[in-house]
Amino acid sequence: MKTLSSIAGLLLALATSSPGAAELLNASFDVARPFYKSYNTALAAEWKRRTGSEPTLNVSHGGSSKQARAVIDGLEADVVTMNSPLDIDAIAASGLLAKDWQTRFPQASSPSWSTILFIVRKGNPKGIRDWSDLVKPGVKLVIPNPKTSGNGRYSYLAAWQYAKTRPGGDDDAAKAFVGKLFANVPVLDTGGRGATTTFAQRGVGDVLLTFENEIALIREEFTQDGFEVVVPSLTVRADNPVAVVDKVAAKHGTAELARAYLEYHYSPEAQALFAANGVRPADDKVLKANAARFPAVNVFTVEQGFGSWAQAQSVHFSDGGLFDQLFAKK
């Protein structure tokens, strides 16, 4: 892991070799808004302190897969910060960035991670305790669309793995379980922020499935006494990978800035910012120092449960895949 001093040295080298103010666009996922608001302020201050020049740091937010599609279709983002390796792999497949992107930064280029938890109404009137409660008649769920949202994809896969690991569970049992679960979803928003609005502002649904860091935001932004958090018995680890969009950064002349922007995610300051925003830092020492912020969770990885992200995509989320088959029956 690079030190803050080495990152600062890179920033200084860039400033002395590149005249004028630097500008960068980060295409990121929906529920990362509060983190990047703080992060860009911190990085800009560090840049200015070291170089005397203040960079212009822009962020485009949306559903993770929707953002990846936008980059592929022409959104000229210098870097991408997503909530699923699958989305960056899709950009790599288009030729815009290197296919070995996971080798370019520590922790497989994932400086933080989150997980899927449940939010219920105050008093938990439907008695939601675990995944099995989500398929009961009369329970309405709010989940973003797995086709456009990493949030939704992780929720789907966590539900599948839960059902598959129950006594007597197999793929057939998991398919039936997930089918019942999505039958209880009245609306599919395209991203996590939209799902939050549906649940918290519009009052739709009994339970929201979302990333842990979005829960922290809901508690701050909305009436904290109106919601409770439920930690299921099994959930999924959701790494937040980052990558330089090589062709765009080369076109813009921002390759060094883009690399420095992503490297700073691993600094002690940025790792602490992750924790402050309800995101689990990749640095175990920082995570342990902030243990009071994060409940204990029993997590599996997509690779453990489904072999690989590519396999999960092909079987579950490709056009005509299992999700399309299940949702068509609704």
Short mmCIF file of C-alpha atoms in Angstrom, two decimals, residues 29 31 82-84 112-119 131 144 150-159 208-216 218 229-240 274 277-281 287 293-302 309:
data_model
loop_
_atom_site.label_atom_id
_atom_site.label_comp_id
_atom_site.label_asym_id
_atom_site.label_seq_id
_atom_site.Cartn_x
_atom_site.Cartn_y
_atom_site.Cartn_z
CA PHE A 29 -22.48 4.49 -8.00
CA VAL A 31 -25.10 5.61 -2.73
CA MET A 82 -18.14 1.12 -8.67
CA ASN A 83 -19.77 -1.31 -6.28
CA SER A 84 -19.14 -4.41 -8.35
CA SER A 112 -13.49 -0.40 0.74
CA TRP A 113 -16.45 -2.70 1.02
CA SER A 114 -20.03 -2.78 2.22
CA THR A 115 -22.77 -5.36 2.68
CA ILE A 116 -26.53 -5.73 2.32
CA LEU A 117 -28.68 -5.11 5.41
CA PHE A 118 -32.41 -4.54 5.95
CA ILE A 119 -34.17 -1.34 7.02
CA TRP A 131 -34.44 -13.60 4.71
CA PRO A 144 -33.39 -1.69 -6.90
CA GLY A 150 -25.13 -3.39 -8.06
CA ASN A 151 -27.18 -2.90 -4.91
CA GLY A 152 -30.01 -4.96 -6.42
CA ARG A 153 -27.63 -7.60 -7.75
CA TYR A 154 -26.02 -8.14 -4.37
CA SER A 155 -29.45 -8.40 -2.70
CA TYR A 156 -30.55 -11.00 -5.24
CA LEU A 157 -27.38 -13.07 -4.82
CA ALA A 158 -27.51 -12.88 -1.03
CA ALA A 159 -31.11 -14.14 -1.06
CA LEU A 208 -35.65 -1.82 2.19
CA LEU A 209 -32.67 -3.96 1.18
CA THR A 210 -29.66 -1.74 0.69
CA PHE A 211 -25.98 -1.19 1.31
CA GLU A 212 -24.86 -0.58 4.88
CA ASN A 213 -23.50 2.86 3.98
CA GLU A 214 -26.89 3.90 2.58
CA ILE A 215 -28.41 3.02 5.94
CA ALA A 216 -26.04 5.48 7.63
CA ILE A 218 -30.88 7.41 5.75
CA VAL A 229 -31.81 -1.89 11.07
CA VAL A 230 -31.97 -5.68 10.79
CA VAL A 231 -28.80 -7.72 10.26
CA PRO A 232 -29.68 -11.01 8.52
CA SER A 233 -28.00 -14.29 9.47
CA LEU A 234 -26.10 -14.37 6.17
CA THR A 235 -25.25 -11.59 3.75
CA VAL A 236 -22.81 -10.77 0.99
CA ARG A 237 -19.54 -8.86 0.94
CA ALA A 238 -19.76 -6.06 -1.61
CA ASP A 239 -16.32 -4.77 -2.59
CA ASN A 240 -16.11 -1.26 -4.04
CA PHE A 274 -14.90 5.55 4.49
CA ASN A 277 -19.55 7.44 5.94
CA GLY A 278 -20.64 3.94 6.96
CA VAL A 279 -18.38 2.16 4.45
CA ARG A 280 -16.06 -0.57 5.71
CA PRO A 281 -12.43 0.38 4.98
CA LEU A 287 -11.90 -1.05 10.46
CA ARG A 293 -19.84 1.78 13.80
CA PHE A 294 -20.27 -1.63 12.20
CA PRO A 295 -22.27 -4.63 13.45
CA ALA A 296 -20.80 -8.11 13.17
CA VAL A 297 -21.85 -9.73 9.90
CA ASN A 298 -21.63 -13.25 8.49
CA VAL A 299 -20.62 -12.64 4.87
CA PHE A 300 -19.76 -14.68 1.79
CA THR A 301 -18.14 -13.43 -1.40
CA VAL A 302 -19.67 -13.74 -4.86
CA TRP A 309 -18.79 -12.55 -11.17
#
